[in-house]
Amino acid sequence: MINFKQKRKLILPAFLAMCLILIPTLRYNWPLSWDIFYHINYAIAYANYGLTFIDPLLNAPIGKTIEYPPLFHFMLLGLSYFIPLDLISIARVLQIVFAFLSVFLISYIGFKLYGYIAGIATGFLLLSSLMFLRLVMPLPETLSLLFFTLAIYLYYNSLLQKKWIKSIVTGLLVSLVVMTHFSTAIYLMIILSIITIWQLIYSKKISIVLNYILMILPLIILGLVSLIVLSKINPDQMSLVVNDFINLLFNPMKIFFGQKAMGLERYITCIGILPLIFGIIGTLITFKTRKHLTICIWVITAFVLSNAHWFGIPVYTYRLLVYLLIPLTLIGGYGISYIVKFFEDKKPNVSSIIFIIIMILCTFTGIVMFSDEHIADITVENNISKVQIAPPSMEETEIINYFKNQEKTDKSVLINNLFLGTILSSSDEIPIHYSFDIYASPNSSKSSLKSLQEEKIGYIVYDKSLIDKDDNTTGISVKYVKSDFYPLYYYNKELNEENFNKIKLAHTTKTFENNRFIVCKVD
């Protein structure tokens, strides 16, 4: 048990985390993510159609398959019944809530493992890392990380204390991760399996196998119940789920294929100097003291998995670094507490000064980081240019407000910037049509009035900033350019008045224009 004074100290880094995240939350009217917008779209689909597998607002008129488990989206909808705000504003509130919960939970685990000094130090180390941003973004992954962290701690605790009930609770937490963010669930099962193998080797107790079986039992039950429900609701979808599961069972890292590797030098930028320094110190001390060696195994496993490209698996290293940050700050907090206690017996004043300096440095680093006016900027890059996709610029906000003032219909918007299209859809509940190059090209048979009407396309939006300046081909044309998540559609010439008249469809009327966008309404 922790006494009242210790509890107050553990809340301090979590409270500071809320204060730090308030800086960008109040500065921007939008959430600190682009991904949240298609998750809001999915929540809207559930609100309108119940438990569906299709989001009709994206890829209209066919609809886009919802590729995420529904727990986060149901949580958004549930909050909307109690909080009198729209879903985008609720996402901004979640940033503050996630900041507090993430830091407090990890600090509390640090306290339970190593004492309250380590718990406080762990929380402050989190604040000094750029990856801390991944713990506050209003996304399914952030919610799943709360379950993820608690599941690993409880499972490790169950192995130490031989309490099978904690293994079962761990299984329930793993089930929540599965219902929130599937790739996190895969990652979690890899970590739990490696911890089990390590503990078997280290303790030589075969009873650990029973803990593992009890942990996966709720997961098996969840899977069977889900399959029964799916077979009743949508048998075709059930067969797809079963096939995907079998493929993942034999190749669990497939879910990370095709993503981006990252050089070791980026660890300093992303993880941060202080977490890295004290994480290394804590690791070395752990090997010396043998205290909770399993946390070292967790750190090493997370580091190796974040560099799986060494073994030919091109994982997205940046996204995986948050999974390394959690155990690294835990063991870094232990390193700080060990240093503080070492000096405490000999020079108490020195130990206090060291602790205070480290906390000040962590806080200062966090303030500088979250005061950066570009902290919320999200970009995608392709072989032509880098495009900022969030937060929406002034010109993009004007487009969003333009569609807010239009009469609500089932007519969709055709746009060459699908990233903005998704924000439009989630902000204004407007269907977004894909395949801009097919339907917006005057030379295409699909651009006829009849074809646009059959596809229920009501508006065409041109992003004038998407220009391939290196394309010197004659005439003006649009081309498909592959980018992360969505393609972008570039023109080979600037869309000035003369060039725009060449590509504007005859059966459309220009109804809005600003410095970056042109909106045409289908007649």
GROMACS .gro file of C-alpha atoms in nm, residues 41-371:
model
  331
   41ASN     CA    1  -1.592   0.833  -3.956
   42TYR     CA    2  -1.614   0.474  -3.831
   43ALA     CA    3  -1.786   0.592  -3.511
   44ILE     CA    4  -2.039   0.781  -3.724
   45ALA     CA    5  -2.099   0.463  -3.929
   46TYR     CA    6  -2.167   0.265  -3.610
   47ALA     CA    7  -2.398   0.539  -3.481
   48ASN     CA    8  -2.601   0.535  -3.804
   49TYR     CA    9  -2.595   0.166  -3.899
   50GLY     CA   10  -2.517  -0.031  -3.582
   51LEU     CA   11  -2.243  -0.296  -3.586
   52THR     CA   12  -2.147  -0.267  -3.952
   53PHE     CA   13  -1.835  -0.365  -4.148
   54ILE     CA   14  -1.867  -0.084  -4.402
   55ASP     CA   15  -1.820   0.292  -4.367
   56PRO     CA   16  -2.050   0.435  -4.638
   57LEU     CA   17  -1.902   0.787  -4.614
   58LEU     CA   18  -1.560   0.678  -4.743
   59ASN     CA   19  -1.519   0.535  -5.095
   60ALA     CA   20  -1.876   0.630  -5.179
   61PRO     CA   21  -2.105   0.493  -5.309
   62ILE     CA   22  -1.961   0.144  -5.235
   63GLY     CA   23  -1.822   0.226  -4.892
   64LYS     CA   24  -1.490   0.142  -4.726
   65THR     CA   25  -1.432  -0.174  -4.523
   66ILE     CA   26  -1.378  -0.093  -4.154
   67GLU     CA   27  -1.042  -0.253  -4.076
   68TYR     CA   28  -1.026  -0.178  -3.703
   69PRO     CA   29  -1.187  -0.346  -3.402
   70PRO     CA   30  -1.479  -0.138  -3.271
   71LEU     CA   31  -1.406  -0.077  -2.899
   72PHE     CA   32  -1.245   0.268  -2.940
   73HIS     CA   33  -1.525   0.385  -3.171
   74PHE     CA   34  -1.792   0.265  -2.929
   75MET     CA   35  -1.610   0.452  -2.653
   76LEU     CA   36  -1.624   0.773  -2.861
   77LEU     CA   37  -1.996   0.725  -2.915
   78GLY     CA   38  -2.055   0.647  -2.549
   79LEU     CA   39  -1.874   0.965  -2.444
   80SER     CA   40  -2.082   1.169  -2.690
   81TYR     CA   41  -2.396   1.074  -2.491
   82PHE     CA   42  -2.251   1.218  -2.171
   83ILE     CA   43  -2.041   1.508  -2.304
   84PRO     CA   44  -2.231   1.776  -2.500
   85LEU     CA   45  -1.958   1.807  -2.765
   86ASP     CA   46  -1.904   1.684  -3.121
   87LEU     CA   47  -1.676   1.386  -3.177
   88ILE     CA   48  -1.380   1.601  -3.287
   89SER     CA   49  -1.399   1.804  -2.964
   90ILE     CA   50  -1.432   1.484  -2.760
   91ALA     CA   51  -1.111   1.360  -2.926
   92ARG     CA   52  -0.934   1.676  -2.805
   93VAL     CA   53  -1.058   1.611  -2.450
   94LEU     CA   54  -0.931   1.252  -2.475
   95GLN     CA   55  -0.579   1.385  -2.535
   96ILE     CA   56  -0.576   1.532  -2.184
   97VAL     CA   57  -0.731   1.220  -2.029
   98PHE     CA   58  -0.485   0.986  -2.204
   99ALA     CA   59  -0.191   1.205  -2.097
  100PHE     CA   60  -0.288   1.172  -1.731
  101LEU     CA   61  -0.380   0.802  -1.739
  102SER     CA   62  -0.072   0.693  -1.937
  103VAL     CA   63   0.180   0.872  -1.717
  104PHE     CA   64   0.006   0.780  -1.392
  105LEU     CA   65  -0.025   0.411  -1.486
  106ILE     CA   66   0.340   0.376  -1.591
  107SER     CA   67   0.456   0.576  -1.287
  108TYR     CA   68   0.245   0.354  -1.060
  109ILE     CA   69   0.396   0.038  -1.211
  110GLY     CA   70   0.742   0.189  -1.160
  111PHE     CA   71   0.650   0.249  -0.796
  112LYS     CA   72   0.524  -0.108  -0.748
  113LEU     CA   73   0.840  -0.252  -0.900
  114TYR     CA   74   1.111  -0.025  -0.764
  115GLY     CA   75   0.966   0.217  -0.505
  116TYR     CA   76   0.809   0.562  -0.515
  117ILE     CA   77   1.128   0.751  -0.616
  118ALA     CA   78   1.155   0.529  -0.924
  119GLY     CA   79   0.782   0.575  -0.991
  120ILE     CA   80   0.810   0.954  -0.992
  121ALA     CA   81   1.131   0.943  -1.198
  122THR     CA   82   0.962   0.714  -1.453
  123GLY     CA   83   0.681   0.966  -1.503
  124PHE     CA   84   0.923   1.256  -1.554
  125LEU     CA   85   1.133   1.056  -1.801
  126LEU     CA   86   0.818   0.996  -2.008
  127LEU     CA   87   0.760   1.372  -2.030
  128SER     CA   88   1.106   1.427  -2.178
  129SER     CA   89   1.052   1.194  -2.475
  130LEU     CA   90   0.910   1.290  -2.813
  131MET     CA   91   0.742   0.948  -2.817
  132PHE     CA   92   0.531   1.066  -2.524
  133LEU     CA   93   0.316   1.223  -2.797
  134ARG     CA   94   0.217   0.869  -2.900
  135LEU     CA   95   0.073   0.818  -2.551
  136VAL     CA   96  -0.166   1.114  -2.576
  137MET     CA   97  -0.299   1.101  -2.933
  138PRO     CA   98  -0.675   1.022  -2.933
  139LEU     CA   99  -0.638   0.692  -3.120
  140PRO     CA  100  -0.723   0.323  -3.068
  141GLU     CA  101  -0.352   0.249  -3.027
  142THR     CA  102  -0.329   0.490  -2.732
  143LEU     CA  103  -0.621   0.324  -2.555
  144SER     CA  104  -0.475  -0.019  -2.629
  145LEU     CA  105  -0.139   0.089  -2.480
  146LEU     CA  106  -0.308   0.139  -2.143
  147PHE     CA  107  -0.438  -0.220  -2.152
  148PHE     CA  108  -0.104  -0.337  -2.298
  149THR     CA  109   0.106  -0.190  -2.015
  150LEU     CA  110  -0.125  -0.313  -1.740
  151ALA     CA  111  -0.146  -0.660  -1.898
  152ILE     CA  112   0.232  -0.707  -1.900
  153TYR     CA  113   0.265  -0.587  -1.540
  154LEU     CA  114  -0.020  -0.809  -1.413
  155TYR     CA  115   0.110  -1.113  -1.599
  156TYR     CA  116   0.461  -1.064  -1.463
  157ASN     CA  117   0.307  -1.023  -1.117
  158SER     CA  118   0.109  -1.344  -1.160
  159LEU     CA  119   0.430  -1.532  -1.242
  160LEU     CA  120   0.606  -1.393  -0.935
  161GLN     CA  121   0.319  -1.445  -0.692
  162LYS     CA  122   0.183  -1.764  -0.852
  163LYS     CA  123  -0.165  -1.610  -0.856
  164TRP     CA  124  -0.363  -1.766  -1.138
  165ILE     CA  125  -0.646  -1.512  -1.109
  166LYS     CA  126  -0.406  -1.241  -1.228
  167SER     CA  127  -0.325  -1.450  -1.535
  168ILE     CA  128  -0.697  -1.470  -1.614
  169VAL     CA  129  -0.733  -1.092  -1.567
  170THR     CA  130  -0.434  -1.050  -1.799
  171GLY     CA  131  -0.621  -1.255  -2.058
  172LEU     CA  132  -0.922  -1.024  -2.023
  173LEU     CA  133  -0.692  -0.724  -2.079
  174VAL     CA  134  -0.542  -0.892  -2.387
  175SER     CA  135  -0.899  -0.940  -2.513
  176LEU     CA  136  -0.961  -0.567  -2.469
  177VAL     CA  137  -0.646  -0.497  -2.671
  178VAL     CA  138  -0.774  -0.728  -2.947
  179MET     CA  139  -1.103  -0.534  -2.952
  180THR     CA  140  -0.915  -0.203  -2.970
  181HIS     CA  141  -0.602  -0.232  -3.187
  182PHE     CA  142  -0.510  -0.563  -3.348
  183SER     CA  143  -0.141  -0.498  -3.424
  184THR     CA  144  -0.086  -0.402  -3.057
  185ALA     CA  145  -0.245  -0.734  -2.960
  186ILE     CA  146  -0.001  -0.923  -3.185
  187TYR     CA  147   0.289  -0.730  -3.032
  188LEU     CA  148   0.157  -0.791  -2.680
  189MET     CA  149   0.130  -1.167  -2.732
  190ILE     CA  150   0.489  -1.176  -2.860
  191ILE     CA  151   0.610  -0.992  -2.548
  192LEU     CA  152   0.405  -1.212  -2.309
  193SER     CA  153   0.529  -1.528  -2.480
  194ILE     CA  154   0.893  -1.421  -2.455
  195ILE     CA  155   0.846  -1.327  -2.087
  196THR     CA  156   0.696  -1.673  -2.027
  197ILE     CA  157   0.990  -1.848  -2.196
  198TRP     CA  158   1.237  -1.635  -1.999
  199GLN     CA  159   1.068  -1.706  -1.667
  200LEU     CA  160   1.059  -2.079  -1.748
  201ILE     CA  161   1.433  -2.077  -1.811
  202TYR     CA  162   1.517  -1.847  -1.519
  203SER     CA  163   1.295  -2.001  -1.250
  204LYS     CA  164   1.281  -2.357  -1.387
  205LYS     CA  165   0.917  -2.383  -1.270
  206ILE     CA  166   0.694  -2.575  -1.509
  207SER     CA  167   0.382  -2.433  -1.337
  208ILE     CA  168   0.442  -2.111  -1.535
  209VAL     CA  169   0.294  -2.293  -1.836
  210LEU     CA  170  -0.040  -2.304  -1.653
  211ASN     CA  171  -0.027  -1.925  -1.605
  212TYR     CA  172   0.019  -1.888  -1.981
  213ILE     CA  173  -0.269  -2.125  -2.059
  214LEU     CA  174  -0.500  -1.938  -1.818
  215MET     CA  175  -0.391  -1.610  -1.978
  216ILE     CA  176  -0.488  -1.717  -2.331
  217LEU     CA  177  -0.812  -1.885  -2.217
  218PRO     CA  178  -1.026  -1.564  -2.221
  219LEU     CA  179  -0.879  -1.488  -2.563
  220ILE     CA  180  -0.990  -1.826  -2.697
  221ILE     CA  181  -1.340  -1.778  -2.550
  222LEU     CA  182  -1.360  -1.429  -2.704
  223GLY     CA  183  -1.255  -1.570  -3.041
  224LEU     CA  184  -1.518  -1.845  -3.034
  225VAL     CA  185  -1.796  -1.609  -2.924
  226SER     CA  186  -1.696  -1.359  -3.193
  227LEU     CA  187  -1.702  -1.627  -3.462
  228ILE     CA  188  -2.049  -1.742  -3.354
  229VAL     CA  189  -2.180  -1.385  -3.360
  230LEU     CA  190  -2.012  -1.317  -3.698
  231SER     CA  191  -2.158  -1.636  -3.847
  232LYS     CA  192  -2.505  -1.511  -3.757
  233ILE     CA  193  -2.453  -1.148  -3.867
  234ASN     CA  194  -2.225  -1.186  -4.171
  235PRO     CA  195  -2.102  -1.537  -4.272
  236ASP     CA  196  -1.888  -1.400  -4.557
  237GLN     CA  197  -1.706  -1.166  -4.320
  238MET     CA  198  -1.652  -1.457  -4.080
  239SER     CA  199  -1.469  -1.660  -4.345
  240LEU     CA  200  -1.244  -1.361  -4.421
  241VAL     CA  201  -1.164  -1.319  -4.050
  242VAL     CA  202  -1.080  -1.691  -4.015
  243ASN     CA  203  -0.849  -1.684  -4.318
  244ASP     CA  204  -0.673  -1.370  -4.193
  245PHE     CA  205  -0.627  -1.526  -3.850
  246ILE     CA  206  -0.477  -1.846  -3.993
  247ASN     CA  207  -0.233  -1.640  -4.203
  248LEU     CA  208  -0.130  -1.436  -3.899
  249LEU     CA  209  -0.094  -1.747  -3.685
  250PHE     CA  210   0.176  -1.882  -3.917
  251ASN     CA  211   0.330  -1.540  -3.986
  252PRO     CA  212   0.254  -1.300  -3.695
  253MET     CA  213   0.497  -1.030  -3.813
  254LYS     CA  214   0.317  -1.004  -4.148
  255ILE     CA  215   0.101  -0.730  -4.001
  256PHE     CA  216   0.409  -0.503  -3.991
  257PHE     CA  217   0.527  -0.579  -4.346
  258GLY     CA  218   0.582  -0.304  -4.602
  259GLN     CA  219   0.653  -0.038  -4.343
  260LYS     CA  220   0.946   0.192  -4.275
  261ALA     CA  221   1.277   0.110  -4.112
  262MET     CA  222   1.468   0.381  -3.927
  263GLY     CA  223   1.835   0.433  -3.844
  264LEU     CA  224   1.967   0.394  -3.490
  265GLU     CA  225   2.057   0.764  -3.480
  266ARG     CA  226   1.686   0.851  -3.472
  267TYR     CA  227   1.656   0.691  -3.127
  268ILE     CA  228   1.820   0.998  -2.974
  269THR     CA  229   1.562   1.226  -3.136
  270CYS     CA  230   1.255   1.009  -3.081
  271ILE     CA  231   1.321   0.837  -2.748
  272GLY     CA  232   1.515   1.129  -2.602
  273ILE     CA  233   1.858   1.165  -2.444
  274LEU     CA  234   1.745   1.140  -2.079
  275PRO     CA  235   1.534   0.820  -2.117
  276LEU     CA  236   1.816   0.661  -2.319
  277ILE     CA  237   2.092   0.754  -2.071
  278PHE     CA  238   1.904   0.644  -1.761
  279GLY     CA  239   1.753   0.346  -1.942
  280ILE     CA  240   2.104   0.218  -2.020
  281ILE     CA  241   2.220   0.294  -1.664
  282GLY     CA  242   1.915   0.116  -1.521
  283THR     CA  243   1.975  -0.186  -1.746
  284LEU     CA  244   2.338  -0.216  -1.634
  285ILE     CA  245   2.235  -0.182  -1.267
  286THR     CA  246   1.965  -0.447  -1.316
  287PHE     CA  247   2.217  -0.695  -1.452
  288LYS     CA  248   2.426  -0.622  -1.143
  289THR     CA  249   2.148  -0.640  -0.881
  290ARG     CA  250   1.933  -0.903  -1.061
  291LYS     CA  251   1.626  -0.707  -0.954
  292HIS     CA  252   1.336  -0.764  -1.197
  293LEU     CA  253   1.554  -0.895  -1.479
  294THR     CA  254   1.232  -0.958  -1.671
  295ILE     CA  255   1.199  -0.583  -1.734
  296CYS     CA  256   1.543  -0.597  -1.901
  297ILE     CA  257   1.415  -0.882  -2.120
  298TRP     CA  258   1.116  -0.662  -2.207
  299VAL     CA  259   1.348  -0.374  -2.303
  300ILE     CA  260   1.574  -0.596  -2.514
  301THR     CA  261   1.277  -0.763  -2.687
  302ALA     CA  262   1.116  -0.426  -2.765
  303PHE     CA  263   1.446  -0.294  -2.902
  304VAL     CA  264   1.500  -0.598  -3.125
  305LEU     CA  265   1.142  -0.590  -3.255
  306SER     CA  266   1.174  -0.218  -3.336
  307ASN     CA  267   1.476  -0.314  -3.549
  308ALA     CA  268   1.325  -0.625  -3.706
  309HIS     CA  269   1.446  -0.493  -4.044
  310TRP     CA  270   1.784  -0.638  -3.940
  311PHE     CA  271   1.619  -0.976  -4.000
  312GLY     CA  272   1.444  -0.878  -4.322
  313ILE     CA  273   1.116  -0.759  -4.166
  314PRO     CA  274   1.065  -0.392  -4.267
  315VAL     CA  275   0.874  -0.277  -3.959
  316TYR     CA  276   0.772   0.085  -3.902
  317THR     CA  277   1.039   0.156  -3.639
  318TYR     CA  278   0.898   0.495  -3.537
  319ARG     CA  279   0.558   0.349  -3.450
  320LEU     CA  280   0.717   0.068  -3.250
  321LEU     CA  281   0.939   0.298  -3.042
  322VAL     CA  282   0.653   0.380  -2.804
  323TYR     CA  283   0.653   0.010  -2.705
  324LEU     CA  284   1.024   0.045  -2.621
  325LEU     CA  285   0.973   0.373  -2.435
  326ILE     CA  286   0.750   0.217  -2.168
  327PRO     CA  287   0.993  -0.046  -2.029
  328LEU     CA  288   1.291   0.183  -2.094
  329THR     CA  289   1.149   0.458  -1.870
  330LEU     CA  290   1.055   0.200  -1.605
  331ILE     CA  291   1.410   0.071  -1.589
  332GLY     CA  292   1.542   0.428  -1.627
  333GLY     CA  293   1.337   0.528  -1.322
  334TYR     CA  294   1.502   0.242  -1.135
  335GLY     CA  295   1.842   0.372  -1.246
  336ILE     CA  296   1.763   0.718  -1.108
  337SER     CA  297   1.632   0.579  -0.778
  338TYR     CA  298   1.945   0.364  -0.739
  339ILE     CA  299   2.170   0.669  -0.790
  340VAL     CA  300   1.962   0.880  -0.550
  341LYS     CA  301   1.968   0.610  -0.280
  342PHE     CA  302   2.341   0.557  -0.331
  343PHE     CA  303   2.411   0.921  -0.240
  344GLU     CA  304   2.133   0.937   0.019
  345ASP     CA  305   2.331   0.735   0.275
  346LYS     CA  306   2.650   0.936   0.225
  347LYS     CA  307   2.542   1.285   0.115
  348PRO     CA  308   2.166   1.339   0.153
  349ASN     CA  309   2.183   1.694   0.015
  350VAL     CA  310   2.364   1.575  -0.297
  351SER     CA  311   2.103   1.305  -0.358
  352SER     CA  312   1.820   1.560  -0.333
  353ILE     CA  313   1.999   1.800  -0.570
  354ILE     CA  314   2.058   1.522  -0.826
  355PHE     CA  315   1.691   1.417  -0.814
  356ILE     CA  316   1.562   1.776  -0.845
  357ILE     CA  317   1.799   1.855  -1.136
  358ILE     CA  318   1.685   1.548  -1.328
  359MET     CA  319   1.319   1.637  -1.272
  360ILE     CA  320   1.377   1.997  -1.383
  361LEU     CA  321   1.561   1.881  -1.697
  362CYS     CA  322   1.278   1.641  -1.786
  363THR     CA  323   1.013   1.910  -1.729
  364PHE     CA  324   1.206   2.171  -1.928
  365THR     CA  325   1.252   1.926  -2.218
  366GLY     CA  326   0.878   1.853  -2.216
  367ILE     CA  327   0.785   2.223  -2.210
  368VAL     CA  328   1.018   2.302  -2.502
  369MET     CA  329   0.887   2.005  -2.700
  370PHE     CA  330   0.516   2.077  -2.653
  371SER     CA  331   0.562   2.452  -2.703
   0.00000   0.00000   0.00000
